[in-house]
Short mmCIF file of C-alpha atoms (C1' of nucleotides) in Angstrom, two decimals:
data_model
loop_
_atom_site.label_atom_id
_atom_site.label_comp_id
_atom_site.label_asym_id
_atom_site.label_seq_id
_atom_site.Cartn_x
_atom_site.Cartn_y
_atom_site.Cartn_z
CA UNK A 1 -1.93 13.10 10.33
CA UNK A 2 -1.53 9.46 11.68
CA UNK A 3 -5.04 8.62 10.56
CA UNK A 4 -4.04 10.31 7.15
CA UNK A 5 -1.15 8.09 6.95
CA UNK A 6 -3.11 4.81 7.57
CA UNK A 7 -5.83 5.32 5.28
CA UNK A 8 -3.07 6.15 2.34
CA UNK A 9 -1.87 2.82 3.49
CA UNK A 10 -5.25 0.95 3.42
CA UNK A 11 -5.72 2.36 -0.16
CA UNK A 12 -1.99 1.00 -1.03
CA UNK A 13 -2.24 -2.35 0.97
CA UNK A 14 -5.27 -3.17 -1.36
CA UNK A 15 -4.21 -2.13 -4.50
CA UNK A 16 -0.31 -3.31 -4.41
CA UNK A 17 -0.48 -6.16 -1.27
CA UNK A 18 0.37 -6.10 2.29
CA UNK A 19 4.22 -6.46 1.95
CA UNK A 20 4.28 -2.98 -0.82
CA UNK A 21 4.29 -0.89 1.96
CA UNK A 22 7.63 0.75 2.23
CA UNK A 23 7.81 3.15 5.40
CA UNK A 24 10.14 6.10 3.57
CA UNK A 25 7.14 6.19 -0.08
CA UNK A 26 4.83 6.07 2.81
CA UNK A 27 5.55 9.10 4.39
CA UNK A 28 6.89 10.70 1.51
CA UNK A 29 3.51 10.67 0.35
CA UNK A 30 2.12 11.81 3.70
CA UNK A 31 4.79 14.81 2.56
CA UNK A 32 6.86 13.87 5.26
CA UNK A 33 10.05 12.57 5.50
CA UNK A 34 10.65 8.87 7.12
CA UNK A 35 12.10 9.51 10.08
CA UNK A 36 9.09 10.62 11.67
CA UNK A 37 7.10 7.41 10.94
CA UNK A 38 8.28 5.78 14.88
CA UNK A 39 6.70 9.23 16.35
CA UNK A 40 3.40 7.90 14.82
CA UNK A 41 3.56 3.36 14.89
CA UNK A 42 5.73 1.12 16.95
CA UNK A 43 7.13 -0.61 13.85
CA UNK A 44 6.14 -1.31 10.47
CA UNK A 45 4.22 -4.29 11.53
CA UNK A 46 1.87 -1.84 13.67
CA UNK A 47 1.21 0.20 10.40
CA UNK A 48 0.40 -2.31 8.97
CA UNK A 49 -1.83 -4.21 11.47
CA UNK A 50 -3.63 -0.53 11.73
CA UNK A 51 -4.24 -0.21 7.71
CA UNK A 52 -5.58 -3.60 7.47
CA UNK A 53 -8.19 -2.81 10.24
CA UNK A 54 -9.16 0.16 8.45
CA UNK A 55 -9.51 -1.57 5.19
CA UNK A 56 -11.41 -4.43 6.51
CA UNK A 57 -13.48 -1.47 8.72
CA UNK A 58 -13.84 0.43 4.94
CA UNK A 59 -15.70 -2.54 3.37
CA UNK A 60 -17.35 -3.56 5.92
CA UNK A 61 -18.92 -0.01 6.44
CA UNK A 62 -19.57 0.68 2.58
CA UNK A 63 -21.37 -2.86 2.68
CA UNK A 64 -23.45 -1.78 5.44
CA UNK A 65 -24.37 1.52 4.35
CA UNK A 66 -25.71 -0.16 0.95
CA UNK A 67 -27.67 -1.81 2.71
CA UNK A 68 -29.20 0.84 4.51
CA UNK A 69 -30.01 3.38 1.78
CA UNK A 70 -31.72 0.19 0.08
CA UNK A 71 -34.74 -0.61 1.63
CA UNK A 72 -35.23 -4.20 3.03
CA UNK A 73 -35.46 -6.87 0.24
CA UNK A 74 -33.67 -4.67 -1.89
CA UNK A 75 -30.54 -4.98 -0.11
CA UNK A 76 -28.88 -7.47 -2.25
CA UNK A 77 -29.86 -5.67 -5.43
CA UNK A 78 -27.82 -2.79 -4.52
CA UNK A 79 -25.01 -4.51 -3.32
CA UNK A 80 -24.37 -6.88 -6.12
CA UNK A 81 -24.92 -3.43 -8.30
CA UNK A 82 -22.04 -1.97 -6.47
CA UNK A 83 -20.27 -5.20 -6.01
CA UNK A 84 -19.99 -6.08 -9.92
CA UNK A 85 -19.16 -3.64 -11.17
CA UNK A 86 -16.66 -2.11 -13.69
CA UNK A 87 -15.68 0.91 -11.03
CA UNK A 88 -15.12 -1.38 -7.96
CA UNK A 89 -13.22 -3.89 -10.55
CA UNK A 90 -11.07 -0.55 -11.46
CA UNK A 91 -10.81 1.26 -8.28
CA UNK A 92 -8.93 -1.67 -6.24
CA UNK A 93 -7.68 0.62 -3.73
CA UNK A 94 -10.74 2.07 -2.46
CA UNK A 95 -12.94 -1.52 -2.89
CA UNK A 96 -13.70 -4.19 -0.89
CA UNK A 97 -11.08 -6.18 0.95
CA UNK A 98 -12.15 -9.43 0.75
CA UNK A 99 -10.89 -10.25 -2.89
CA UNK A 100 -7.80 -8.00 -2.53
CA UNK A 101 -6.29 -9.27 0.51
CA UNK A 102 -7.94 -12.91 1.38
CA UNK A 103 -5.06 -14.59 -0.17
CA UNK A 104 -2.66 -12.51 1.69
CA UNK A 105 -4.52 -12.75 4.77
CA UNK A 106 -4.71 -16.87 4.84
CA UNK A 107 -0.58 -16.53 5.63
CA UNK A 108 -0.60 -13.59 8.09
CA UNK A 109 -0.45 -13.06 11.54
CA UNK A 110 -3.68 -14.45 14.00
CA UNK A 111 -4.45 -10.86 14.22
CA UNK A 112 -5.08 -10.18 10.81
CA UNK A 113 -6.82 -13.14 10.58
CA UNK A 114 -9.23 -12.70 13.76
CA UNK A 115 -10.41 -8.74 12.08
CA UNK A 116 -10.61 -10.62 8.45
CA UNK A 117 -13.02 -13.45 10.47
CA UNK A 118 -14.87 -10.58 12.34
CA UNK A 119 -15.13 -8.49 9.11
CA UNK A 120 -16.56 -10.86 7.27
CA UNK A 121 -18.69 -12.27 9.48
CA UNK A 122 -20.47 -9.25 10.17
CA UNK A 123 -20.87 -9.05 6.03
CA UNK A 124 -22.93 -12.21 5.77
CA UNK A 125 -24.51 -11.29 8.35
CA UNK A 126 -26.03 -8.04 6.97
CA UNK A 127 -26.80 -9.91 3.33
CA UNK A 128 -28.44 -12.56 5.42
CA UNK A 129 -31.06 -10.08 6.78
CA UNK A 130 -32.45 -10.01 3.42
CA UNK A 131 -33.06 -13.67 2.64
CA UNK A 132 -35.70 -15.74 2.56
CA UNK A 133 -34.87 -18.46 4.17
CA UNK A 134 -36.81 -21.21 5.85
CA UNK A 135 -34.58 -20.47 9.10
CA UNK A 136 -31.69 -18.14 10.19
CA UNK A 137 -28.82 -20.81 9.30
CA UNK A 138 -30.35 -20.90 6.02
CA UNK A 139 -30.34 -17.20 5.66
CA UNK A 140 -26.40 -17.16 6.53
CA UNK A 141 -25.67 -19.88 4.42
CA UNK A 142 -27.63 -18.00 1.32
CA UNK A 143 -25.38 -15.20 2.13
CA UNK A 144 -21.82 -17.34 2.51
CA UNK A 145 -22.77 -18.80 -1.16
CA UNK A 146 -23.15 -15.27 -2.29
CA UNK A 147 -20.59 -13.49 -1.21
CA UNK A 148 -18.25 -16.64 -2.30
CA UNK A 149 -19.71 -16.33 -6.04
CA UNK A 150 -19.12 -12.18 -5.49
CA UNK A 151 -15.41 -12.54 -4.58
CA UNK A 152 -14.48 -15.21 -6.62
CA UNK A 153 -16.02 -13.56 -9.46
CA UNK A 154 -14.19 -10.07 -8.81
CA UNK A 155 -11.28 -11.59 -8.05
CA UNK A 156 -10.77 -13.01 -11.70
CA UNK A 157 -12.13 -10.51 -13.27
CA UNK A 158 -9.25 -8.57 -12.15
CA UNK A 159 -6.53 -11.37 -12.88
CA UNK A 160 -7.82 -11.92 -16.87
CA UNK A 161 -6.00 -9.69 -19.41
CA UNK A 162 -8.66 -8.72 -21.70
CA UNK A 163 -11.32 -6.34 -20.70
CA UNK A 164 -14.31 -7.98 -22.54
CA UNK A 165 -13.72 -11.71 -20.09
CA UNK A 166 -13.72 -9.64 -16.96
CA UNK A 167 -16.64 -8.11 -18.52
CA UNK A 168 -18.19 -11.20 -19.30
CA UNK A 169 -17.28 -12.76 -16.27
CA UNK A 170 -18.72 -10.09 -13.74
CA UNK A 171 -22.02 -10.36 -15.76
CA UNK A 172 -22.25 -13.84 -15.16
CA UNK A 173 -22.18 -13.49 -11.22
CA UNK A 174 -24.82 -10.59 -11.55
CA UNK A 175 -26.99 -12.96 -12.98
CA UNK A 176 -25.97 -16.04 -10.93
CA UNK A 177 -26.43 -14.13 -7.70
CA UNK A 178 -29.75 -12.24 -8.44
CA UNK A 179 -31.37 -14.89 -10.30
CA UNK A 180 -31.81 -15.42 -14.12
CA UNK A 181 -31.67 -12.24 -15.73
CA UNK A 182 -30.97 -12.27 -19.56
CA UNK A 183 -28.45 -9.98 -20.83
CA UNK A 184 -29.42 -6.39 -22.32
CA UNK A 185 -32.91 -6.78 -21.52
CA UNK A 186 -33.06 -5.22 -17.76
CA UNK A 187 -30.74 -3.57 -15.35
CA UNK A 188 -30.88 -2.58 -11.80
CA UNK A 189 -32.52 1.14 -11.49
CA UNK A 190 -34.70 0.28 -14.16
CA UNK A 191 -33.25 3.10 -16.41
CA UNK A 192 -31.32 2.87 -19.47
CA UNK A 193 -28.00 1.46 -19.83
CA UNK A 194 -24.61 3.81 -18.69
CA UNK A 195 -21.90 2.96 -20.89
CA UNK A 196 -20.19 0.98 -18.35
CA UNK A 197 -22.86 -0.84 -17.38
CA UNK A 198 -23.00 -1.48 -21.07
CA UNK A 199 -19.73 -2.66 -21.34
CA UNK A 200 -20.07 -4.55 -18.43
CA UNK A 201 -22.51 -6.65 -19.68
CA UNK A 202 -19.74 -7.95 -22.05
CA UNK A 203 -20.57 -6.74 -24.95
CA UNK A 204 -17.82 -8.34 -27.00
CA UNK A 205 -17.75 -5.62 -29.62
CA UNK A 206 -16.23 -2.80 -27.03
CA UNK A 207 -12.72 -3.96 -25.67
CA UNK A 208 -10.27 -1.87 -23.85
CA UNK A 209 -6.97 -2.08 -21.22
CA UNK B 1 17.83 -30.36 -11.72
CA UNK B 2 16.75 -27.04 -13.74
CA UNK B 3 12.78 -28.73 -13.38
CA UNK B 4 13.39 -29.83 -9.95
CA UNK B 5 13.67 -26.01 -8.59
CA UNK B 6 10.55 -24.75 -11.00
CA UNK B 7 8.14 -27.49 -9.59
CA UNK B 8 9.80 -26.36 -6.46
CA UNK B 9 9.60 -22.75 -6.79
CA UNK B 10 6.29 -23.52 -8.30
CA UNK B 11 5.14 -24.59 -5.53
CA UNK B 12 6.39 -22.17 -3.11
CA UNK B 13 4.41 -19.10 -4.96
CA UNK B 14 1.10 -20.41 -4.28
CA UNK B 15 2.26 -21.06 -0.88
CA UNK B 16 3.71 -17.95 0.12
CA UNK B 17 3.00 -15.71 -3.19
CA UNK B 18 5.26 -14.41 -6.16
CA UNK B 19 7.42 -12.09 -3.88
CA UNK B 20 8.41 -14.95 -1.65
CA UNK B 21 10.83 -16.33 -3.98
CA UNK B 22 14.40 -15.70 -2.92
CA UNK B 23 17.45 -17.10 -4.99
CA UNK B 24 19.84 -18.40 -2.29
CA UNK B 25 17.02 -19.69 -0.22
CA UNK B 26 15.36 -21.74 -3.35
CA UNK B 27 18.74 -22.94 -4.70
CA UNK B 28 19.64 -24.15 -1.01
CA UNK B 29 16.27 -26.17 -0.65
CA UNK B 30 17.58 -28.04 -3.92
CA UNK B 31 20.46 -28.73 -2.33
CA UNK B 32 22.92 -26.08 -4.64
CA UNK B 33 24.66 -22.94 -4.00
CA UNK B 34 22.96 -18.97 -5.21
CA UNK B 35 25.81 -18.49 -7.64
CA UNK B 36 24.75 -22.12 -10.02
CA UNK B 37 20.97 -20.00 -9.94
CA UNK B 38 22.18 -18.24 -13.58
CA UNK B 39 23.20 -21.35 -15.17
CA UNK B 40 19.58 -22.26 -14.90
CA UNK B 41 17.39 -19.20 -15.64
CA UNK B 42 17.39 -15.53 -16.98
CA UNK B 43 17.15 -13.80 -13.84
CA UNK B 44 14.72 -13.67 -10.44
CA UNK B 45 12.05 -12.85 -13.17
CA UNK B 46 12.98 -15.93 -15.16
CA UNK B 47 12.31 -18.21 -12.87
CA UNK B 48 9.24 -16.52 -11.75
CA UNK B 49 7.39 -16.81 -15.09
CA UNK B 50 8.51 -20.28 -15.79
CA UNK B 51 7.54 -21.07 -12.18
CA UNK B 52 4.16 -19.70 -12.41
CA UNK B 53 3.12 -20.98 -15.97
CA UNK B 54 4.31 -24.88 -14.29
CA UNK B 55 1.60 -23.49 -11.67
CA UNK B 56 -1.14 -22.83 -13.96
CA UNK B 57 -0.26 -25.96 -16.32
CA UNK B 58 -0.27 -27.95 -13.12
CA UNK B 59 -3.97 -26.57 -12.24
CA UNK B 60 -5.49 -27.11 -15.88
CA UNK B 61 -3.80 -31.12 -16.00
CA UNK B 62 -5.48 -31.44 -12.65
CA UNK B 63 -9.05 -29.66 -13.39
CA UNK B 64 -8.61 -32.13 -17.49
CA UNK B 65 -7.31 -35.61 -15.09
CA UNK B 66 -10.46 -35.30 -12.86
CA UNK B 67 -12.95 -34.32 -15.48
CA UNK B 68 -11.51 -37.19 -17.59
CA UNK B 69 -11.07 -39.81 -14.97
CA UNK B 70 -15.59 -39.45 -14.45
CA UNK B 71 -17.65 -40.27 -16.76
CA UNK B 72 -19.05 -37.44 -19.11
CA UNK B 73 -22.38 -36.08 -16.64
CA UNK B 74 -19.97 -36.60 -13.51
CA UNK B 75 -17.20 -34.12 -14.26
CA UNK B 76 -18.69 -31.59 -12.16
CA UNK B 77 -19.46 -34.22 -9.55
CA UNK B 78 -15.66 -35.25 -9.23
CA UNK B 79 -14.15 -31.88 -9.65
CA UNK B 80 -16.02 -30.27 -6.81
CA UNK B 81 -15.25 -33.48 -4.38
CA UNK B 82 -11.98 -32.42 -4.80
CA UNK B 83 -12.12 -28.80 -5.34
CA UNK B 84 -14.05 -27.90 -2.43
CA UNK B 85 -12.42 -30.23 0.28
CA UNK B 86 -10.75 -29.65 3.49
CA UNK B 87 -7.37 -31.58 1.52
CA UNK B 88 -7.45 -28.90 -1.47
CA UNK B 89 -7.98 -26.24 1.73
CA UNK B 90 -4.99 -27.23 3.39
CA UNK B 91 -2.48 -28.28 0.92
CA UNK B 92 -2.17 -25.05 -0.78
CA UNK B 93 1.37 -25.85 -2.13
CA UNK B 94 0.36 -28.23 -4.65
CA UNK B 95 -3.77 -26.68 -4.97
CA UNK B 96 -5.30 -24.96 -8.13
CA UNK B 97 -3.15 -21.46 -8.75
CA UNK B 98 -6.72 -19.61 -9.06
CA UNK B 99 -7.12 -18.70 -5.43
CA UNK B 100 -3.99 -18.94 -4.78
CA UNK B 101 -2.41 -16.01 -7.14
CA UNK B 102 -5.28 -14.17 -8.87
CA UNK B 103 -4.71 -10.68 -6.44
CA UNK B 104 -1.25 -11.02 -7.49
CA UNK B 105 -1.79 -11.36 -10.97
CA UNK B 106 -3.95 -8.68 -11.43
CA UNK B 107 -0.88 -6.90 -10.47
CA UNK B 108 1.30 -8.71 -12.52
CA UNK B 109 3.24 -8.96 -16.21
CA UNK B 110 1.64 -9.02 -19.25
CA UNK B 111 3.06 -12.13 -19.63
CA UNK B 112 1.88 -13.87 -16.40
CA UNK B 113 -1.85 -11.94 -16.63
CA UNK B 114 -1.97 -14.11 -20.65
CA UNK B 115 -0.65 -17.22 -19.26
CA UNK B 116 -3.56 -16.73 -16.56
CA UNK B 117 -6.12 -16.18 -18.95
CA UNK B 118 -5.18 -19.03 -20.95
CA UNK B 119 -5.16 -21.46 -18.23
CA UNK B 120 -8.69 -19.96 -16.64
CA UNK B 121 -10.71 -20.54 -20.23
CA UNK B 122 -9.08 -24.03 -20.78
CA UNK B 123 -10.85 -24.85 -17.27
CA UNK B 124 -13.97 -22.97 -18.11
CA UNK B 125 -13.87 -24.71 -21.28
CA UNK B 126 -13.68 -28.48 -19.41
CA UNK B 127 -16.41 -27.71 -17.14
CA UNK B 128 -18.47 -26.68 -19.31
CA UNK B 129 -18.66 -29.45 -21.62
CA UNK B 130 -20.80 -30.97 -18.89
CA UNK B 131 -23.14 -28.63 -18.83
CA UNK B 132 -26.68 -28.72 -20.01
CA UNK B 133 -27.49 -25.38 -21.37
CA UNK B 134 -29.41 -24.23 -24.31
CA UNK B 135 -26.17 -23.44 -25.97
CA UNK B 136 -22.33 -23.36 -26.07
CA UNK B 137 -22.37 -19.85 -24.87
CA UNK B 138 -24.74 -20.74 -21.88
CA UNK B 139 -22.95 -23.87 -21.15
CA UNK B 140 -19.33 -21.38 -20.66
CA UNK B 141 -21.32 -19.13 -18.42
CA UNK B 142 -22.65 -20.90 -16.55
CA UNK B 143 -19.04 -23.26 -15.94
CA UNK B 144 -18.06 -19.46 -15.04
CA UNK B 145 -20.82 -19.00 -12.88
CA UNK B 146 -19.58 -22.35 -10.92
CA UNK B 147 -15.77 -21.61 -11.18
CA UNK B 148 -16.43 -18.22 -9.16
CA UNK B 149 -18.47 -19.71 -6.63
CA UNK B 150 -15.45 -22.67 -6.25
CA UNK B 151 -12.52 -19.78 -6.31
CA UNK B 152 -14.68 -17.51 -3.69
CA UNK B 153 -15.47 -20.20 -1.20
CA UNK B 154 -11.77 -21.71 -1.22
CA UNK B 155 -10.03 -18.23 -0.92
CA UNK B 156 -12.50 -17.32 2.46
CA UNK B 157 -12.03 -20.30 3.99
CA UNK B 158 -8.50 -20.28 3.87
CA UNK B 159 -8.34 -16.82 4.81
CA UNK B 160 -10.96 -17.07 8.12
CA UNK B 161 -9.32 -18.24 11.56
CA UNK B 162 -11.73 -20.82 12.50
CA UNK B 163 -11.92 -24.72 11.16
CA UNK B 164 -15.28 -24.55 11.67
CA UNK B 165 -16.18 -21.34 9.89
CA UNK B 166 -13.80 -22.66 7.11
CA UNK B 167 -15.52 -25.92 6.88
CA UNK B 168 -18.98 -24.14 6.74
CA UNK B 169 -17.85 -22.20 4.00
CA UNK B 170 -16.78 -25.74 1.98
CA UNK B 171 -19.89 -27.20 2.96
CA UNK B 172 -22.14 -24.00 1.65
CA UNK B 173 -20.43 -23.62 -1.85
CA UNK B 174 -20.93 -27.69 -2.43
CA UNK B 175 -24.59 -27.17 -1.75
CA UNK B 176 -24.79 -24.18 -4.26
CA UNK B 177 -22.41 -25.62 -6.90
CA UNK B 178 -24.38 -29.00 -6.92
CA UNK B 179 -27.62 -28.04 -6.31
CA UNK B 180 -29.70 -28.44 -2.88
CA UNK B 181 -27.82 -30.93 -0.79
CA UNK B 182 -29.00 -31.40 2.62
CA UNK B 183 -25.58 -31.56 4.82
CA UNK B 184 -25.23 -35.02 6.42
CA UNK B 185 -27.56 -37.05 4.46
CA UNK B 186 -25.58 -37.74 1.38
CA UNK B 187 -22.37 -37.53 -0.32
CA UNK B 188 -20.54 -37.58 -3.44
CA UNK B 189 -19.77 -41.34 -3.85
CA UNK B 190 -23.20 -42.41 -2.24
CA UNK B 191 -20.70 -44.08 -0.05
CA UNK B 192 -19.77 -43.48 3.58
CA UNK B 193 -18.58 -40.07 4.96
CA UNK B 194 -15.27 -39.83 5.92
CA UNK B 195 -13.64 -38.56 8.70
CA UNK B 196 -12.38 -35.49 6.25
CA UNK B 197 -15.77 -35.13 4.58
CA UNK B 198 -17.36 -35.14 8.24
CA UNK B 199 -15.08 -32.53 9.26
CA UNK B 200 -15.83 -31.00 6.32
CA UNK B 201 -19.65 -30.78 6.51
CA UNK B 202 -19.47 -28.57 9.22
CA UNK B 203 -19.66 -30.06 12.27
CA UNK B 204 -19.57 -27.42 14.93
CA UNK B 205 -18.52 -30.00 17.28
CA UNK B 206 -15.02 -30.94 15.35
CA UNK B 207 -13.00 -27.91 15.33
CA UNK B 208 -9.09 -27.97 14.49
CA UNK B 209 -6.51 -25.27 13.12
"C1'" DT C 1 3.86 40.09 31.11
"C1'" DG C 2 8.09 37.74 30.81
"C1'" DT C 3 11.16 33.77 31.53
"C1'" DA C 4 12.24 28.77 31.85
"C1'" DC C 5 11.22 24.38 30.72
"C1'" DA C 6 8.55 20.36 28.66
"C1'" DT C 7 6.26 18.27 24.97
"C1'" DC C 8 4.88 17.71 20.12
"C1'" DA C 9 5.83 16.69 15.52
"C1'" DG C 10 8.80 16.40 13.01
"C1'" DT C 11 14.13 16.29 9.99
"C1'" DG C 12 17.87 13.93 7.85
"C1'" DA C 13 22.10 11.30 8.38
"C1'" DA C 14 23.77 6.80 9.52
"C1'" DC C 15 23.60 1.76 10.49
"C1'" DG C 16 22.86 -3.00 9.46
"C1'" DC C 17 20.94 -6.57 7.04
"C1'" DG C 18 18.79 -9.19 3.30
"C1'" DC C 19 19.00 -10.22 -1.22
"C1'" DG C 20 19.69 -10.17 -6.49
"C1'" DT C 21 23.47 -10.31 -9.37
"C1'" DT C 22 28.35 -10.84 -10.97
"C1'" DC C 23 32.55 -13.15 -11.39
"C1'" DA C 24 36.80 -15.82 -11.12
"C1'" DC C 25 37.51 -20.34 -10.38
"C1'" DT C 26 36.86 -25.71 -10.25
"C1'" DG C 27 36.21 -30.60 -11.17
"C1'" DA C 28 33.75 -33.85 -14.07
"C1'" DT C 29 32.36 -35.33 -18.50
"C1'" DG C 30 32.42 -35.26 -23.55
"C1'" DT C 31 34.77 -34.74 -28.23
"C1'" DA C 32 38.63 -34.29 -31.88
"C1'" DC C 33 42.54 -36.13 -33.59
"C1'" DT D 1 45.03 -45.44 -26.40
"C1'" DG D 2 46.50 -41.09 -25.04
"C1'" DT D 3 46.53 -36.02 -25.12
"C1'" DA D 4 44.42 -31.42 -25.58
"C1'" DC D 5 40.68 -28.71 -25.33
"C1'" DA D 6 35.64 -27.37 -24.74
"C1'" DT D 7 31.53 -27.54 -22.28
"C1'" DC D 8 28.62 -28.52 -18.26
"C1'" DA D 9 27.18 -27.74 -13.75
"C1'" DG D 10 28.31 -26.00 -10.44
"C1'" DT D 11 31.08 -23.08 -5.82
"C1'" DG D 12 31.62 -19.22 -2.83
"C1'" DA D 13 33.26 -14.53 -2.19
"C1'" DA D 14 32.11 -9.84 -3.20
"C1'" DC D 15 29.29 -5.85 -4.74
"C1'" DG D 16 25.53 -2.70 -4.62
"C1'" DC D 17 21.18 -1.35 -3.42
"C1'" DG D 18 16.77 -1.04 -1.00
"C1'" DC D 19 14.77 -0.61 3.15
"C1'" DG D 20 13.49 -0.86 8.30
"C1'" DT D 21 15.11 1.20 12.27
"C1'" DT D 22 17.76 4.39 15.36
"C1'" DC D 23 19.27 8.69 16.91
"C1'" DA D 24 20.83 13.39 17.76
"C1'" DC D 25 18.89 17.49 16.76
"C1'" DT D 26 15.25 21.35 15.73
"C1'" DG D 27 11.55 24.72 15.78
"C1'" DA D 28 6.85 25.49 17.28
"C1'" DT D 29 3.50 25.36 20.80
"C1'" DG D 30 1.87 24.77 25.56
"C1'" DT D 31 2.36 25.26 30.73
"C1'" DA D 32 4.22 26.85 35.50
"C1'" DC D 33 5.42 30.48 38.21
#
DNA sequence: TGTACATCAGTGAACGCGCGTTCACTGATGTAC
DNA sequence: TGTACATCAGTGAACGCGCGTTCACTGATGTAC
């Protein structure tokens, strides 16, 4: 029950920030009632500490197991293909914590901070094991560029108001990060186009909320 | 007096996000009472949009002063120098809004997610009249291309616990946004480094909170 | 096999505090005549 | 030049509500003997 009640709170803490978690919804949605939330964390501040772990644990693990199904030097492929995407620009809750939380994170406690550090560490670290790099430091610096161009990209493609810019916008970083791939003419299985991928490529013709 | 607390609230939002702003605490920092607060503005909301469109329009004058103050063929030179600098990294207050607020926008207004939107092309739109692409349309992607990579690398390195990871980060996204820049052999004016720009190369050696 | 007691996993009322908003009031400055 | 009144730019007390935290109590399950 007290993991249940953390991972609802990972989930919330990315989609709606750290300081949306209210301990009485909380529990409420647990389908409890808020009394019972000391039985389970010393304060609110312990919750919260606990759901940002998990969160930071969440991406950290979905970036890793990407890289396993994908064999080496295909690694980054199927990350940026998850990465990019319209579902992980949708489903905020469940993605990565890096462009949710980092702006949150830069005025939080040093423990938040230290797991953020840790967390993302250990991502370069596994998108460094697929460059080709004259050197390790190289390889880790390929990765930090990378993953800088992935968040930044996410992150505004969530912000902007119309759907066709975040479209266009998460294309661009596809074809930043993987090299120079021209629009509509290849995508990353090799198969034709889903829809979304289709609209992700900003097709400026299909525009929704 | 009714400018004096949006430049000041304005500045407090990318400091501590939307949600920090409280009435009596704002209207005390400009030296007033809570009750004078609804002479000035609407409501808490009020204040908040007007606050965070000063934010944006202070980010886009900015991004336009740099790229005006090089020469055409140095914009992207001068707005990475200061873009990507330990300064920009620490004085959040009074840095670009992008980093800063995009998480909260995305969960934002109508209102505030437009005036976002706005502010984010007009930059696009200035960088990428510096560009040397094929066409207009490559020219604005690949200015978006660059703007990720400058949003990512500021938000991390704000966000990590270490000045020297932070620094790295800096250092990495220069190199990418510029093109391949050997650390510690040149530097943006061709002049001397700096104490900040040594810092901000990376030296393992240097490390500060 | 039954009895007594402890622990677990809660319930729901109450407390206190922070904070947005309202409101009656005030002194200074402008305007009409 | 003086008088009356309106408007500006506030003050500070009070209200109401949301929310974190505490606490006395409860029923179910486990353990000792």
């Amino acid at each position: 029950m007290s993991a249940r009640i953390v991972d609802s709170a990972s989930a919330r803490i990315r989609e709606r920030g750290i300081e949306s978690i209210k301990v009485a919804e909380l529990m409420k949605s647990a389908g409890l009632t808020h009394g019972g939330f000391y039985f389970h964390f010393k304060s609110r501040t312990d919750l919260i500490d606990k759901a940002f772990a998990r969160a930071m644990e969440g991406s950290v693990d979905q970036w890793q197991r990407l890289a396993e199904m994908a064999g080496p030097g295909e690694r980054l492929q199927s990350i940026v293909d998850y990465y990019l995407a319209e579902q992980h620009r949708k489903d905020v809750a469940h993605g990565c914590a890096l462009p949710a939380l980092s702006a949150e994170v830069s005025r939080s406690s040093t423990s938040i901070r230290r797991r953020f550090s840790a967390g993302l560490e250990e991502m370069i670290q596994v998108l460094s094991e697929d460059m080709r790099g004259s050197s390790k430091k190289a390889a880790q610096r390929q990765a930090i560029a990378i993953l800088s161009e992935m968040v930044g990209a996410l992150l505004l493609a969530r912000a902007v108001d119309r759907a066709d810019f975040s479209a266009e916008i998460l294309s661009v970083a596809r074809e930043a990060v993987l090299g120079t791939t021209p629009r509509g003419q290849r995508n990353s299985q090799g198969t034709t186009k889903s829809a979304a991928e289709h609209r992700a490529s900003g097709c400026e013709r299909c525009s929704e909320t």
